[in-house]
Coordinates of N, CA and C in Angstrom, one line a residue:
X1 N 0.8 -1.2 0.0 CA 0.0 0.0 0.0 C 0.9 1.2 0.0
X2 N 0.4 2.3 -0.5 CA 1.2 3.5 -0.5 C 0.3 4.7 -0.8
X3 N 0.7 5.9 -0.4 CA 0.0 7.1 -0.5 C 1.0 8.1 -1.1
X4 N 0.5 9.0 -2.0 CA 1.4 10.0 -2.5 C 1.5 11.1 -1.5
X5 N 2.8 11.6 -1.3 CA 3.0 12.7 -0.3 C 2.7 14.0 -1.0
X6 N 2.6 15.1 -0.3 CA 2.4 16.4 -0.9 C 3.5 16.7 -1.9
X7 N 3.2 17.4 -3.0 CA 4.1 17.6 -4.1 C 5.0 18.8 -3.9
X8 N 5.1 19.4 -2.7 CA 5.8 20.6 -2.4 C 7.3 20.4 -2.6
X9 N 7.8 19.3 -2.1 CA 9.3 19.0 -2.1 C 9.6 18.0 -3.1
X10 N 10.4 18.3 -4.1 CA 10.8 17.4 -5.1 C 11.9 16.4 -4.7
X11 N 12.5 16.6 -3.5 CA 13.5 15.7 -3.0 C 12.9 14.4 -2.3
X12 N 11.7 14.4 -2.0 CA 11.0 13.3 -1.3 C 10.7 12.2 -2.3
X13 N 10.5 11.0 -1.9 CA 10.1 9.9 -2.8 C 8.7 10.2 -3.3
X14 N 8.4 9.5 -4.4 CA 7.1 9.7 -5.0 C 5.9 9.2 -4.2
X15 N 6.2 8.2 -3.3 CA 5.1 7.7 -2.5 C 5.6 7.3 -1.2
X16 N 4.7 7.2 -0.2 CA 5.0 6.8 1.2 C 4.5 5.4 1.3
X17 N 5.4 4.5 1.5 CA 4.9 3.1 1.6 C 4.6 2.7 3.0
X18 N 3.7 1.8 3.2 CA 3.4 1.3 4.5 C 2.9 -0.1 4.4
X19 N 2.9 -0.9 5.5 CA 2.5 -2.3 5.5 C 3.5 -3.1 4.7
X20 N 3.1 -4.1 4.0 CA 4.0 -5.0 3.3 C 4.8 -4.3 2.2
X21 N 4.3 -3.2 1.6 CA 5.0 -2.4 0.7 C 6.3 -1.8 1.3
X22 N 6.1 -1.3 2.5 CA 7.3 -0.7 3.2 C 8.3 -1.8 3.6
X23 N 7.8 -2.9 4.0 CA 8.7 -4.1 4.3 C 9.4 -4.6 3.1
X24 N 8.7 -4.6 2.0 CA 9.3 -5.1 0.7 C 10.4 -4.2 0.3
X25 N 10.3 -2.9 0.5 CA 11.3 -1.9 0.2 C 12.6 -2.2 1.0
X26 N 12.4 -2.5 2.3 CA 13.5 -2.8 3.2 C 14.1 -4.2 2.8
X27 N 13.3 -5.1 2.4 CA 13.9 -6.4 2.0 C 14.7 -6.3 0.7
X28 N 14.3 -5.4 -0.2 CA 15.0 -5.2 -1.4 C 16.4 -4.6 -1.1
X29 N 16.5 -3.8 -0.1 CA 17.8 -3.2 0.2 C 18.7 -4.1 1.2
X30 N 18.1 -5.1 1.7 CA 18.8 -5.9 2.7 C 19.4 -7.2 2.0
X31 N 20.3 -7.8 2.7 CA 20.9 -9.0 2.2 C 20.2 -10.2 2.9
X32 N 19.0 -10.5 2.4 CA 18.2 -11.6 2.9 C 18.1 -12.7 1.9
X33 N 18.4 -13.9 2.3 CA 18.3 -15.1 1.4 C 17.3 -16.0 2.0
X34 N 16.6 -16.7 1.1 CA 15.5 -17.6 1.5 C 15.9 -19.0 1.2
X35 N 15.4 -20.0 2.1 CA 14.5 -19.8 3.2 C 15.2 -19.0 4.3
X36 N 14.4 -18.4 5.1 CA 14.8 -17.6 6.3 C 13.9 -17.8 7.5
X37 N 14.5 -17.8 8.7 CA 13.6 -18.0 9.8 C 13.4 -16.6 10.4
X38 N 12.4 -16.5 11.3 CA 12.0 -15.2 11.8 C 13.1 -14.5 12.6
X39 N 13.8 -15.2 13.4 CA 14.9 -14.6 14.2 C 16.0 -14.0 13.3
X40 N 16.3 -14.8 12.3 CA 17.4 -14.3 11.3 C 16.9 -13.1 10.6
X41 N 15.7 -13.0 10.2 CA 15.1 -11.9 9.5 C 15.1 -10.6 10.3
X42 N 14.7 -10.8 11.6 CA 14.7 -9.7 12.5 C 16.1 -9.1 12.7
X43 N 17.1 -10.0 12.8 CA 18.5 -9.6 13.0 C 19.0 -8.9 11.7
X44 N 18.7 -9.4 10.5 CA 19.2 -8.9 9.3 C 18.6 -7.5 9.0
X45 N 17.4 -7.2 9.5 CA 16.7 -5.9 9.2 C 16.8 -5.0 10.4
X46 N 17.4 -5.5 11.5 CA 17.5 -4.7 12.7 C 16.1 -4.3 13.3
X47 N 15.2 -5.3 13.3 CA 13.9 -5.2 13.9 C 13.2 -3.8 13.6
X48 N 13.0 -3.4 12.4 CA 12.4 -2.1 12.1 C 11.0 -2.0 12.6
X49 N 10.6 -0.8 12.8 CA 9.2 -0.5 13.0 C 8.6 -0.2 11.7
X50 N 7.7 -1.1 11.2 CA 7.1 -1.0 9.9 C 5.9 -0.1 9.9
X51 N 5.9 1.0 9.2 CA 4.7 1.8 9.2 C 3.5 1.1 8.7
X52 N 2.3 1.2 9.3 CA 1.1 0.5 8.9 C 0.1 1.4 8.2
X53 N 0.3 2.7 8.3 CA -0.7 3.6 7.7 C 0.0 4.9 7.4
X54 N -0.7 5.8 6.7 CA -0.1 7.1 6.3 C 0.2 8.0 7.5
X55 N -0.5 7.8 8.6 CA -0.3 8.6 9.8 C 1.0 8.3 10.6
X56 N 1.6 7.2 10.2 CA 2.9 6.8 10.8 C 2.8 5.8 11.9
X57 N 1.6 5.3 12.2 CA 1.4 4.2 13.1 C 2.1 3.0 12.6
X58 N 2.9 2.3 13.5 CA 3.7 1.2 13.0 C 3.7 0.0 14.0
X59 N 4.4 -1.0 13.5 CA 4.5 -2.3 14.3 C 5.9 -2.8 14.1
X60 N 6.5 -3.2 15.2 CA 7.9 -3.8 15.1 C 7.8 -5.1 14.3
X61 N 8.8 -5.3 13.4 CA 8.8 -6.6 12.6 C 8.7 -7.8 13.5
X62 N 9.4 -7.8 14.7 CA 9.4 -8.9 15.6 C 8.0 -9.2 16.1
X63 N 7.3 -8.2 16.4 CA 5.9 -8.3 16.9 C 5.0 -8.9 15.8
X64 N 5.2 -8.4 14.6 CA 4.4 -8.8 13.5 C 4.6 -10.3 13.2
X65 N 5.9 -10.7 13.3 CA 6.2 -12.1 13.0 C 5.7 -13.0 14.2
X66 N 5.7 -12.5 15.4 CA 5.1 -13.3 16.5 C 3.6 -13.6 16.2
X67 N 2.9 -12.5 15.7 CA 1.5 -12.6 15.4 C 1.2 -13.6 14.3
X68 N 2.2 -13.8 13.4 CA 2.0 -14.7 12.3 C 2.0 -16.1 12.8
X69 N 2.9 -16.4 13.8 CA 3.0 -17.7 14.4 C 3.8 -18.7 13.5
X70 N 4.5 -18.2 12.6 CA 5.3 -19.1 11.7 C 6.8 -18.7 11.8
X71 N 7.6 -19.7 11.9 CA 9.1 -19.5 12.2 C 9.9 -19.5 10.9
X72 N 9.5 -20.0 9.8 CA 10.3 -20.2 8.6 C 9.5 -19.8 7.4
X73 N 10.2 -19.1 6.5 CA 9.6 -18.7 5.2 C 10.5 -19.1 4.1
X74 N 9.9 -19.7 3.1 CA 10.7 -20.3 2.0 C 10.9 -19.2 0.9
X75 N 10.1 -18.1 0.9 CA 10.3 -17.1 -0.2 C 9.8 -15.8 0.4
X76 N 10.2 -14.7 -0.3 CA 9.7 -13.4 0.0 C 8.2 -13.3 -0.1
X77 N 7.7 -13.9 -1.2 CA 6.2 -13.9 -1.4 C 5.5 -14.5 -0.2
X78 N 6.0 -15.7 0.3 CA 5.4 -16.4 1.4 C 5.4 -15.5 2.7
X79 N 6.5 -14.8 2.9 CA 6.7 -13.9 4.0 C 5.7 -12.8 4.0
X80 N 5.6 -12.1 2.8 CA 4.7 -11.0 2.7 C 3.3 -11.4 2.8
X81 N 2.9 -12.5 2.2 CA 1.6 -13.0 2.3 C 1.2 -13.3 3.7
X82 N 2.1 -13.9 4.5 CA 1.8 -14.2 5.9 C 1.6 -12.9 6.7
X83 N 2.4 -11.9 6.4 CA 2.4 -10.7 7.2 C 1.3 -9.7 6.8
X84 N 0.8 -9.8 5.6 CA -0.2 -8.9 5.1 C -1.4 -8.7 6.1
X85 N -2.0 -9.8 6.5 CA -3.2 -9.7 7.4 C -2.8 -9.1 8.7
X86 N -1.6 -9.3 9.2 CA -1.2 -8.7 10.5 C -1.1 -7.2 10.3
X87 N -0.5 -6.7 9.3 CA -0.4 -5.2 9.1 C -1.7 -4.6 8.8
X88 N -2.6 -5.3 8.1 CA -3.9 -4.8 7.8 C -4.7 -4.7 9.1
X89 N -4.6 -5.7 10.0 CA -5.3 -5.6 11.3 C -4.8 -4.5 12.1
X90 N -3.5 -4.3 12.1 CA -2.9 -3.2 12.8 C -3.4 -1.8 12.3
X91 N -3.5 -1.7 10.9 CA -3.9 -0.5 10.3 C -5.3 -0.1 10.7
X92 N -6.2 -1.2 10.6 CA -7.6 -0.9 11.0 C -7.8 -0.6 12.4
X93 N -7.0 -1.1 13.3 CA -7.1 -0.8 14.7 C -6.5 0.5 15.2
X94 N -5.6 1.0 14.4 CA -4.9 2.3 14.7 C -5.9 3.5 14.8
X95 N -5.6 4.4 15.7 CA -6.5 5.6 15.7 C -6.4 6.3 14.4
X96 N -7.5 6.9 13.9 CA -7.5 7.6 12.7 C -8.0 9.0 12.9
X97 N -7.8 9.8 11.9 CA -8.3 11.2 12.0 C -7.4 12.1 12.9
X98 N -7.7 13.3 13.0 CA -7.0 14.3 13.8 C -7.0 13.9 15.3
X99 N -8.2 13.5 15.8 CA -8.3 13.2 17.2 C -7.4 11.9 17.5
X100 N -7.5 10.9 16.7 CA -6.7 9.7 16.8 C -5.2 10.0 16.8
X101 N -4.8 10.9 15.9 CA -3.3 11.3 15.9 C -2.9 12.0 17.2
X102 N -3.8 12.9 17.6 CA -3.5 13.6 18.9 C -3.4 12.6 20.1
X103 N -4.3 11.6 20.1 CA -4.2 10.6 21.2 C -2.9 9.8 21.1
X104 N -2.5 9.5 19.9 CA -1.3 8.7 19.8 C 0.0 9.4 20.2
X105 N -0.1 10.7 20.2 CA 1.0 11.5 20.7 C 1.2 11.5 22.2
X106 N 0.1 11.2 22.9 CA 0.1 11.2 24.4 C -0.1 9.8 24.8

């Protein structure tokens, strides 16, 4: 998933990725080979907080992998398919709107 950022600054990327799209970008830049287990993946990526929505709400990769309940992934597609529902659930449960963003600050 992704959302286009404001077009004021031309130095920024064309879209802001979140969920599995954000994780896929990290995987593309990392040296990860498959099959991979959860602990190895967390170490290789330094347990990033993966943004789940455009507001910046996120979830640590280690937490997302715990929620999947699977220890080994044979391919990137398998990994992303398993994590997709976890990030979607987190996105839906995150506070939204201005009031939700203010609450998340405190």
